[in-house]
Short mmCIF file of C-alpha atoms in Angstrom, two decimals:
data_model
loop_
_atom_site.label_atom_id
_atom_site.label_comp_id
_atom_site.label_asym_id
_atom_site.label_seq_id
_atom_site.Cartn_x
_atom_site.Cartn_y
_atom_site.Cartn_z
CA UNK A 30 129.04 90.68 96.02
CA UNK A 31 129.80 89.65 92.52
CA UNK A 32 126.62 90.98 90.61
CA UNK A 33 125.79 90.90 87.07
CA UNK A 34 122.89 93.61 86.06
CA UNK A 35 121.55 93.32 83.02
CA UNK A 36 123.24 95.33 80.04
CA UNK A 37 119.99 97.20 79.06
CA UNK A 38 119.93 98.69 82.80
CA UNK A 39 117.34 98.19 85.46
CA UNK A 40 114.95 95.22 85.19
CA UNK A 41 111.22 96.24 85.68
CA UNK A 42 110.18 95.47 89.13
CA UNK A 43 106.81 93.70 87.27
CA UNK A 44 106.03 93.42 83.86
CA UNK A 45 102.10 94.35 83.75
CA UNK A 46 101.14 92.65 80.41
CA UNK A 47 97.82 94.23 80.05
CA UNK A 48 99.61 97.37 79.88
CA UNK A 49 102.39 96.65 77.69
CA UNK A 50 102.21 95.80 73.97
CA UNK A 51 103.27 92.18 72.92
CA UNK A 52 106.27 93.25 70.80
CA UNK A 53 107.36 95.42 73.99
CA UNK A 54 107.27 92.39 75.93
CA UNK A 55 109.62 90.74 73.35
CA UNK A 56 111.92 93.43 72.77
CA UNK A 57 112.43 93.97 76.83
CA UNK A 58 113.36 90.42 77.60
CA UNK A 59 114.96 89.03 74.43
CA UNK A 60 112.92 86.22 73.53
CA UNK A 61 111.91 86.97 69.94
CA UNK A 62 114.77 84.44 69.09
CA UNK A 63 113.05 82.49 70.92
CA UNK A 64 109.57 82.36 69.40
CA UNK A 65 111.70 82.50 65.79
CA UNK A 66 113.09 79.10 66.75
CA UNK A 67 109.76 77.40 68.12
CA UNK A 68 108.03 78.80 65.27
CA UNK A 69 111.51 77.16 63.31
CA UNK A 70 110.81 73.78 64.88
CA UNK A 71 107.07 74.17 64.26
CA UNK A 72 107.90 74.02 60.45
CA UNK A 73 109.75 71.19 60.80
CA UNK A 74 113.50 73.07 59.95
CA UNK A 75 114.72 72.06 63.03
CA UNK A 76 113.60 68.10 63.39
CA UNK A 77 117.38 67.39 63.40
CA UNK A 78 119.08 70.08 65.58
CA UNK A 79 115.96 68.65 68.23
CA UNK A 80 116.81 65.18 67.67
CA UNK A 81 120.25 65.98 68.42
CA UNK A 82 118.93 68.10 71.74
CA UNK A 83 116.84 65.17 73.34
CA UNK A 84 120.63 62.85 72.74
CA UNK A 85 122.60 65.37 74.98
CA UNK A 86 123.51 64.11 78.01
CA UNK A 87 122.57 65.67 81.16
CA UNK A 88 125.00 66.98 83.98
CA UNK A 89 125.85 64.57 86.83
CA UNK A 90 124.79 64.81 89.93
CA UNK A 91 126.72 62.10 91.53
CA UNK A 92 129.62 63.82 92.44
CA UNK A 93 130.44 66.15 95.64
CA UNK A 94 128.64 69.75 96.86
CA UNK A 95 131.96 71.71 96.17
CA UNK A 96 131.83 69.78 92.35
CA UNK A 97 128.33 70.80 92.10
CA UNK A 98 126.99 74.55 90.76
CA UNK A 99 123.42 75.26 91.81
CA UNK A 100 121.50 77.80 90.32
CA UNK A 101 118.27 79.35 92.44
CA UNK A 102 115.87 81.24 90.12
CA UNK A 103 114.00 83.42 92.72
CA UNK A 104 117.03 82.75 95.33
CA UNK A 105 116.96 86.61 97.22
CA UNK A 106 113.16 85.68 98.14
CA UNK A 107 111.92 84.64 101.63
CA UNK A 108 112.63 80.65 101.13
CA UNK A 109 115.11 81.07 98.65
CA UNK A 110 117.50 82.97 100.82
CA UNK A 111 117.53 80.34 103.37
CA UNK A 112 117.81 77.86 100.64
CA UNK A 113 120.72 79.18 99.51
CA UNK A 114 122.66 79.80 102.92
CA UNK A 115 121.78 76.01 103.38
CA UNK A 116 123.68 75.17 99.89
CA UNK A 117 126.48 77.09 101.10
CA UNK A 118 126.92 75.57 104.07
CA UNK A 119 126.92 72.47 102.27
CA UNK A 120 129.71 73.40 100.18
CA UNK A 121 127.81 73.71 96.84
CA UNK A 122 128.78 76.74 94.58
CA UNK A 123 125.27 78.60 94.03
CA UNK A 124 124.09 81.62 91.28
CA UNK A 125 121.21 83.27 91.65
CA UNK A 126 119.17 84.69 89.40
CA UNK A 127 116.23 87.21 90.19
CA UNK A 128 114.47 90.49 88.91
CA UNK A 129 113.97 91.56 92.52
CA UNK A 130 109.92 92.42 92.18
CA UNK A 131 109.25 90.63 95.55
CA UNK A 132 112.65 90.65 97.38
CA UNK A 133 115.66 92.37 98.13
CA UNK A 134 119.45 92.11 97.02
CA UNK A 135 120.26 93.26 100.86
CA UNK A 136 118.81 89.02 101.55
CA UNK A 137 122.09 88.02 99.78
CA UNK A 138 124.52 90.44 101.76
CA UNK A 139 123.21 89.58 104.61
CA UNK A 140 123.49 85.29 102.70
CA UNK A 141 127.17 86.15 102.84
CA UNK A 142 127.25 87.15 106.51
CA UNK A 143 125.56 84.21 107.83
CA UNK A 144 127.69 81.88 105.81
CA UNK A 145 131.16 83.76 106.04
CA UNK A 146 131.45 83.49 102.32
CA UNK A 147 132.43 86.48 99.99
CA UNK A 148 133.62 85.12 97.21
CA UNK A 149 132.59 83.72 93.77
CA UNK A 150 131.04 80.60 95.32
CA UNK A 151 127.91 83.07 95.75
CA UNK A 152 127.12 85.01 92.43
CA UNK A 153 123.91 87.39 91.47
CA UNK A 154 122.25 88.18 88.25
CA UNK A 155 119.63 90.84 88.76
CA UNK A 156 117.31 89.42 86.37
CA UNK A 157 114.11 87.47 84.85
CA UNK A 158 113.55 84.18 83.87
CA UNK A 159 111.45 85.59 80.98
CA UNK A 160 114.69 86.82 79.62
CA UNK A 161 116.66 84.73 77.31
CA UNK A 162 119.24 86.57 76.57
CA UNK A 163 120.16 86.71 80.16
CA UNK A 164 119.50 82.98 80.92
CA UNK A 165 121.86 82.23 78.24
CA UNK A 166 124.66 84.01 79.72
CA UNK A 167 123.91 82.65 83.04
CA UNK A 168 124.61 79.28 81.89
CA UNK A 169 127.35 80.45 79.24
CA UNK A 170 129.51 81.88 81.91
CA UNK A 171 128.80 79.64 84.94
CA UNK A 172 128.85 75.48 84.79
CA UNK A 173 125.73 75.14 86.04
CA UNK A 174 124.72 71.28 87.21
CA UNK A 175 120.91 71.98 88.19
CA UNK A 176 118.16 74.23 89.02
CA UNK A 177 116.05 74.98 92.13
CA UNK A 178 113.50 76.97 90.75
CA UNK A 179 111.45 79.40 92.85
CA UNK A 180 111.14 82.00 90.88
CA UNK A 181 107.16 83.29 90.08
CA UNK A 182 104.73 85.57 91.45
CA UNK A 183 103.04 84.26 94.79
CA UNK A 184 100.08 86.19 96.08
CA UNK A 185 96.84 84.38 95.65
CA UNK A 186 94.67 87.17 96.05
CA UNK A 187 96.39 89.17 93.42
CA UNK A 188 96.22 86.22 91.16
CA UNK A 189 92.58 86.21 90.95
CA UNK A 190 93.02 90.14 89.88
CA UNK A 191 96.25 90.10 87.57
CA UNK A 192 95.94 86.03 85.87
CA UNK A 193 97.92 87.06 82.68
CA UNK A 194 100.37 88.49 84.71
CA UNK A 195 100.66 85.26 86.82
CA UNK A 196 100.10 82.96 83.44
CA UNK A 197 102.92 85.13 81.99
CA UNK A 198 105.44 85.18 84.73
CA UNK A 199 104.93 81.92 86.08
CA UNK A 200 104.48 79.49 83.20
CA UNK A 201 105.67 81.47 80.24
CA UNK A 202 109.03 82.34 82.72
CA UNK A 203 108.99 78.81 83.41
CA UNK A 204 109.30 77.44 79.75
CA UNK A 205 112.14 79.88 78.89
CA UNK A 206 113.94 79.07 82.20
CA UNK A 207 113.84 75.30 81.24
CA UNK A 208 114.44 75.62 77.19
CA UNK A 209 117.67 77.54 78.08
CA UNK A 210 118.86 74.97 80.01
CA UNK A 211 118.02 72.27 77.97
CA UNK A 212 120.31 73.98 75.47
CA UNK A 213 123.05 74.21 77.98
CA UNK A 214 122.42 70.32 78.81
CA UNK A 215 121.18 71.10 82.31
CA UNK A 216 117.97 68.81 82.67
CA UNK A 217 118.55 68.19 86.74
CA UNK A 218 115.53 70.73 88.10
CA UNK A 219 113.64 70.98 91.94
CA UNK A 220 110.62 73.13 91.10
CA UNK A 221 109.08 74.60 94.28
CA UNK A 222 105.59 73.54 94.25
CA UNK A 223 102.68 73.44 96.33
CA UNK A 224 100.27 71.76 98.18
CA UNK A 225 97.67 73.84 96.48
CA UNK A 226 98.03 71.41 93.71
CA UNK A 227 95.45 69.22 95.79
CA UNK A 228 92.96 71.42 95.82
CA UNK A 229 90.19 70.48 98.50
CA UNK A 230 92.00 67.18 99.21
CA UNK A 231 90.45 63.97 99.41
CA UNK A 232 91.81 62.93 102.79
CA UNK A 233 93.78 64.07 105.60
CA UNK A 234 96.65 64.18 106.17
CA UNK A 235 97.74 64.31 102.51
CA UNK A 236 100.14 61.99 101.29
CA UNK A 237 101.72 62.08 97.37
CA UNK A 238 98.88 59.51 96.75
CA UNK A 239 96.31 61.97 97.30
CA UNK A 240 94.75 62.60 93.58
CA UNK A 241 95.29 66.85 92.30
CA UNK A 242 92.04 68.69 92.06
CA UNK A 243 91.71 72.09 90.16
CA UNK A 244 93.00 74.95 92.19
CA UNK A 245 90.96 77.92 93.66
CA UNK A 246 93.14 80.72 91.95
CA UNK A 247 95.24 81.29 89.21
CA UNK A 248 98.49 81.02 90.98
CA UNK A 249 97.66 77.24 92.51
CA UNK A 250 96.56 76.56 88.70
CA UNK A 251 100.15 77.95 87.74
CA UNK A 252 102.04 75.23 90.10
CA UNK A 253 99.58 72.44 88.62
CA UNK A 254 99.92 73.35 85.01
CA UNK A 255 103.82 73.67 85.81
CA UNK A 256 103.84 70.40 87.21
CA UNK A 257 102.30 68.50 83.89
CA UNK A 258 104.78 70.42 82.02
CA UNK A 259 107.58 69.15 84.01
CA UNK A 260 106.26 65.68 83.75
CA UNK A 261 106.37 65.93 79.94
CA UNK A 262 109.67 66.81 79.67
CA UNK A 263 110.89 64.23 80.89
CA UNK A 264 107.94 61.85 79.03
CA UNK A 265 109.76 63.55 75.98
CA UNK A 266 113.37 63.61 76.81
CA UNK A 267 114.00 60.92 79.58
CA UNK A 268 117.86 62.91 80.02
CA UNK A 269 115.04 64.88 82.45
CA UNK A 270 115.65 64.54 86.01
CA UNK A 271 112.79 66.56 88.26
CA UNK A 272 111.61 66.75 91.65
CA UNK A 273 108.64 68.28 92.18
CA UNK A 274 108.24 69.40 95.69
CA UNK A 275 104.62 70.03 97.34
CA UNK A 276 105.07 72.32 100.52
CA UNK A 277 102.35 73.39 102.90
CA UNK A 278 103.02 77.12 104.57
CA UNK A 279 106.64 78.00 105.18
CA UNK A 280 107.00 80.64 108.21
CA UNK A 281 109.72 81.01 110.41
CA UNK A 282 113.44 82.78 109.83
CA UNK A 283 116.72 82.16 109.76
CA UNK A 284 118.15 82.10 113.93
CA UNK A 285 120.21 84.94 113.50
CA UNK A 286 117.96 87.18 113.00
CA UNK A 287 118.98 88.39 109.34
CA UNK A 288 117.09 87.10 106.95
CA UNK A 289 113.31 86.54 106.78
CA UNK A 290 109.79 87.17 105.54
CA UNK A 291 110.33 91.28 103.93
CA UNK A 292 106.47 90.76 102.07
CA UNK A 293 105.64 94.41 100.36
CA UNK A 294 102.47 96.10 101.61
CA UNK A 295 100.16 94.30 103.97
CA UNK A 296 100.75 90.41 104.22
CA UNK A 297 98.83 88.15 102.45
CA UNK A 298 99.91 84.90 104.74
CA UNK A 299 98.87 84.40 108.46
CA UNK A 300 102.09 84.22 110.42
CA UNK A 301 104.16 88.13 108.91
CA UNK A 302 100.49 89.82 109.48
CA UNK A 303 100.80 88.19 113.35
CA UNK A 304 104.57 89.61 113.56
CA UNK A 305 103.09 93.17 112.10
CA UNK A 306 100.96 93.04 114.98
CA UNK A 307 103.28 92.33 117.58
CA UNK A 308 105.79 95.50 116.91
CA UNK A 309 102.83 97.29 116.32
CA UNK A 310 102.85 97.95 112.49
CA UNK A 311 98.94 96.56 112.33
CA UNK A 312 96.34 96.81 114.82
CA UNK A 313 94.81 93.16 114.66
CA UNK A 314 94.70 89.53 113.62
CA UNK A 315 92.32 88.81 111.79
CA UNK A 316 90.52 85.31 112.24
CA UNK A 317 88.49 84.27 109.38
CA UNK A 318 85.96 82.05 110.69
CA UNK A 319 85.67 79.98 113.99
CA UNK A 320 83.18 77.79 113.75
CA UNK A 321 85.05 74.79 111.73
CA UNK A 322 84.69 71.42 113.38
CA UNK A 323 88.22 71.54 114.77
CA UNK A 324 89.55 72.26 118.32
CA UNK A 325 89.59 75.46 118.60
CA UNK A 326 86.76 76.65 115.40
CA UNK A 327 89.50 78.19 113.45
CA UNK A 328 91.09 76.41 110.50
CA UNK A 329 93.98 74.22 110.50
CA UNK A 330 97.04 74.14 108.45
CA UNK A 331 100.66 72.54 108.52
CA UNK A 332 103.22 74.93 109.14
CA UNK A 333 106.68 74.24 108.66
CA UNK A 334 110.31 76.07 109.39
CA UNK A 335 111.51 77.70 106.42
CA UNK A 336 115.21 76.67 107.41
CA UNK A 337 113.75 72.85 107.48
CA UNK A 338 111.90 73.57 103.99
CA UNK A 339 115.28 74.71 102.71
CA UNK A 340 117.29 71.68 104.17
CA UNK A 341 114.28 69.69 101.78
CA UNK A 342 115.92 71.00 98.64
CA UNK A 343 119.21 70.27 99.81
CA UNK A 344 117.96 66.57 99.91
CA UNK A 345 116.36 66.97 96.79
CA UNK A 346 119.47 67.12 95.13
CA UNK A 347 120.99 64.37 96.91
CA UNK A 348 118.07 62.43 96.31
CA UNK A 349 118.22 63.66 92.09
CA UNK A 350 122.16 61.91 92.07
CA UNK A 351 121.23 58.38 94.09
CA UNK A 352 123.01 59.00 97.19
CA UNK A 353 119.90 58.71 99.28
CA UNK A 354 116.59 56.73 99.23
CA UNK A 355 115.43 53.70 96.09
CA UNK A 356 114.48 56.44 93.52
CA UNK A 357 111.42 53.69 92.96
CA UNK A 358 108.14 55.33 91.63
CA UNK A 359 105.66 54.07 94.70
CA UNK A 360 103.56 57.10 94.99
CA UNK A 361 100.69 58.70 92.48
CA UNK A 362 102.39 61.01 89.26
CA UNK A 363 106.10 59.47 90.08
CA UNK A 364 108.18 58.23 86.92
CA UNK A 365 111.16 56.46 87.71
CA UNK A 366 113.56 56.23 84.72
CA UNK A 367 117.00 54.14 84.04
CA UNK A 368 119.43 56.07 86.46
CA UNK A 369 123.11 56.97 84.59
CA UNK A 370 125.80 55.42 84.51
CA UNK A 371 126.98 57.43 87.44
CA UNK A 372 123.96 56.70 89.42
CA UNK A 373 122.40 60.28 88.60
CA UNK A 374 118.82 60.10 88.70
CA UNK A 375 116.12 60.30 85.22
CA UNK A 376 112.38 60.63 85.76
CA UNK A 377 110.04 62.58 88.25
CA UNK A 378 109.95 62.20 91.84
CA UNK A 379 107.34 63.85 94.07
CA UNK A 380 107.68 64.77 97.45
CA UNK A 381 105.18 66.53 100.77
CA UNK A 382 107.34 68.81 102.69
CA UNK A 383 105.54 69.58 106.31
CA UNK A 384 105.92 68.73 109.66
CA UNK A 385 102.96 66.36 109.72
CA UNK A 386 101.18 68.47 112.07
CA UNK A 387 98.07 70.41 111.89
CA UNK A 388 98.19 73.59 114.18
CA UNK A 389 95.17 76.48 114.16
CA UNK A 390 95.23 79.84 113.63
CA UNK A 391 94.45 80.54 117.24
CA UNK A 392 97.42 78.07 117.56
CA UNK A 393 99.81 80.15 116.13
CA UNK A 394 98.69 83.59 117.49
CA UNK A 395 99.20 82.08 121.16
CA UNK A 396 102.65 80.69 120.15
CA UNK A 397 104.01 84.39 118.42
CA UNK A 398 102.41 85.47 122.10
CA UNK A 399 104.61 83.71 123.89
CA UNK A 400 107.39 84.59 121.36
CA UNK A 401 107.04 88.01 121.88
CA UNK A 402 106.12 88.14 125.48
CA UNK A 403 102.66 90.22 124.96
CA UNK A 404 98.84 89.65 124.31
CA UNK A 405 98.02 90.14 120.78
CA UNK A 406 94.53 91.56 119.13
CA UNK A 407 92.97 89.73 117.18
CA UNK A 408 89.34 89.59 115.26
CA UNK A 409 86.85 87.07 114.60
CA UNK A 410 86.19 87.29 111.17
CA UNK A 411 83.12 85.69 108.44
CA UNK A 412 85.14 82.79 106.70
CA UNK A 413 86.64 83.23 103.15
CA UNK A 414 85.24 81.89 100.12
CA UNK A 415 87.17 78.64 99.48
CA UNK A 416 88.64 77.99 102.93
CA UNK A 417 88.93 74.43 104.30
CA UNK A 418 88.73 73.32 107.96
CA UNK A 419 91.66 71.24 107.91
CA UNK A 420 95.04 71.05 105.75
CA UNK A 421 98.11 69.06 106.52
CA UNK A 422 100.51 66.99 105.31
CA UNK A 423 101.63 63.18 105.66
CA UNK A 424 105.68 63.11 104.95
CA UNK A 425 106.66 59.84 105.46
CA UNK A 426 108.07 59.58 101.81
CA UNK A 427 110.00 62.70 102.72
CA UNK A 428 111.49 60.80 105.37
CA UNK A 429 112.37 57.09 103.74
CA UNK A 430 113.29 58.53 100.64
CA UNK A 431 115.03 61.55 100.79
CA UNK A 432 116.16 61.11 104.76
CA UNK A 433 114.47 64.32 105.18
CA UNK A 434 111.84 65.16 108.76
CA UNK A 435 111.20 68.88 109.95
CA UNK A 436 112.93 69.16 112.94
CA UNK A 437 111.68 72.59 114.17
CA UNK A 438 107.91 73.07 115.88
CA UNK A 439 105.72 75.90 116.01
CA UNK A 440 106.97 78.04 119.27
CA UNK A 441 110.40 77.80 117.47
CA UNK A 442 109.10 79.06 114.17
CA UNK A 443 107.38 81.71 116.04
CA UNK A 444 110.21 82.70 118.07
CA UNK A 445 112.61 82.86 114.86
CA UNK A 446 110.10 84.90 112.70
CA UNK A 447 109.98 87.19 116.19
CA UNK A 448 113.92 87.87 116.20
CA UNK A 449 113.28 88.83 112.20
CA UNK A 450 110.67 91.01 112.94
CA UNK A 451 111.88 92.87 115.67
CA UNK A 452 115.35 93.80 114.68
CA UNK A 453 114.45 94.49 111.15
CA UNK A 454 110.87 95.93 112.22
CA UNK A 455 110.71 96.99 108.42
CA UNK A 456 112.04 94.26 106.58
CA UNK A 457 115.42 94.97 104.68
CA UNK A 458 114.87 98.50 103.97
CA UNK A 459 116.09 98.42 107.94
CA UNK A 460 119.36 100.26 108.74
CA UNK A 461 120.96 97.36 110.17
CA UNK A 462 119.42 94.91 112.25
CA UNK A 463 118.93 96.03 115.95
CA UNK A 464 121.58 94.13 118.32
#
């Protein structure tokens, strides 16, 4: 494993910034240069030096996967580990960079297995994307050619409780992550959204056209607030070349069996609280709420495959250097911008990632029952606050555009997220997965 720690030792596994001074902050992750230089460019020193920034040219995109370096922010997590065994496999060379607060280094090891690769082409920094200093050698000592960012605190519940944290992380992380590279002439970024961003949508199923509403929690407002900064990067700089990509609720695992949903504590999201169940780590589903005016009573959502969510960004990228789909801005918040020379994409293209298919909770607790070969428990609950009937996703502009479908349904999500579960019945702090 080449690995990188940072040279002031162990990164904090979360940075609580209630409880930590301001100049702490700074000090631990290196960015009082930068606040010197926006407070620089805020006096008008630096007018030049930025006029000279917005003139660089961006990296190409045009060329070949084993051409092209990828860097993952957030890439040991749940989708990014299947994100980057799918770059891999490509032939694309791919760093990752992550402080490890929700995830695991043993993800990557076990990366390297699936892949067969144990060489450079797969290189960790255990880091944050608050930290400058670190970014900056990222990009020093690696080419990098663009960015699939996943990197930010996820938990919507714990949102509502700890919003500077999230505010901090996720959008203060976000504008380091992208000034750095914008001073390393990397503008080509996929920024994993979601379909949060809708809010309670106007229609069903959702397509790109659907307009954004305010989110329910601070972490959807994170993803909505990140988007409009994206946007207006590129409204300043048109070098910019973003995809923003709106995805419904990833579940599944990778088929062998070694990597997968590891979520610390009790599970916030549906489908790792129904695989706790089945090996016995929690006593019952709960079912908030069965009296919606669907099938069944219980609500409906669009699940998708992680693998096939990963396989999206893959497309992304193909999609970001014009080998694939018109690049023409035909759906609501798209900006399509003179392509380089090269073909290389400028300008902001958004995209729904789902399978197009609603499916209930009662849906997926039958499937994971016939994944797993048992009855499971489960409990009719009052609904939650907030909670819509129905939530799924049109993806035909997935489709034409970046020649992407989900090819995976539910049973096979839930038997893939069963094989996870039950040979690594505690997530990566398991041994070894169980043959």
């Amino acid at each position: 494993m080449y690995k990188f720690t940072d040279r002031r030792g162990a990164i904090p596994r979360l940075l609580f910034a209630t409880r930590v001074a301001f100049d702490e902050i700074i000090q631990r992750y290196a960015i009082a240069g930068t606040i010197a230089v926006r407070e620089k460019f805020v006096r008008g020193a630096a007018a030049a030096g930025n006029e000279s920034e917005k003139t660089m040219a961006n990296k190409s995109l045009a060329k070949g996967p084993s051409d092209t370096c990828v860097l993952v922010t957030g890439g040991a997590g749940f989708i990014g580990s299947h994100t980057c065994v799918e770059l891999l496999n490509r032939g694309y060379r791919v760093v990752v960079l992550d402080d490890l607060s929700n995830s695991s280094e043993v993800a990557l090891d076990r990366v390297r297995t699936i892949t067969g690769i144990d060489d450079d082409r797969l290189a960790f920094y255990e880091a944050s994307i608050l930290d400058r200093e670190a970014l900056d050698r990222v990009f020093t000592e690696n080419d990098i050619d663009a960015i699939i960012h996943f990197a930010g605190f996820k938990a919507v519940g714990e949102s509502v409780q700890k919003p500077l944290e999230y505010y901090w992380n996720n959008v203060a992380g976000t504008l380091v992550l992208c000034e750095a590279a914008r001073d390393h002439g990397c503008k080509n970024l996929v920024f994993s959204s979601s379909a949060t961003v809708y809010g309670e949508p106007e229609f069903i199923p959702i397509t790109e056209d659907c307009p954004k509403h305010d989110a329910t929690n601070p972490y959807g407002q994170t993803k909505s607030m990140l988007e409009q900064v994206l946007t207006d990067l590129y409204v300043g700089d048109n070098e910019w070349n973003v995809v923003l990509l709106r995805y419904f609720n990833p579940i599944g695992a990778h088929e062998s069996g070694l990597i997968g949903e590891d979520p610390k504590g009790i599970p916030n999201n549906l489908l790792p609280y129904v695989a706790q169940v089945a090996v016995g780590k929690l006593a019952c589903v709960g079912v908030f709420g069965d009296d919606y005016p669907t099938s069944d009573g219980t609500g409906v959502r669009d699940y998708i495959h992680v693998v096939d969510l990963a396989r999206g960004h893959v497309a992304a990228l193909d999609w970001m250097g014009g080998k694939v789909g018109t690049g023409a801005a035909n759906t609501l918040g798209t900006i399509a911008g003179e392509p380089a020379d090269d073909g290389t994409r400028r300008g902001v293209g958004i995209f729904n990632l789902g399978t197009g298919t609603g499916s209930s909770v009662l849906d997926v607790v039958h499937a994971f029952e016939r994944a797993c070969g048992k009855e499971l428990p489960y409990e009719v609950k009052p609904r939650r606050a907030g909670d819509i009937a129905e939530n799924y996703a049109a993806c035909d502009k997935a489709r034409d555009e970046l020649g992407w479908i989900a090819e995976y349904d539910l049973d096979r999500m839930c038997a893939d997220s069963w094989r996870w579960q039950s040979q690594n019945p505690n997530g990566y702090s398991t041994a070894a997965p169980i043959a």
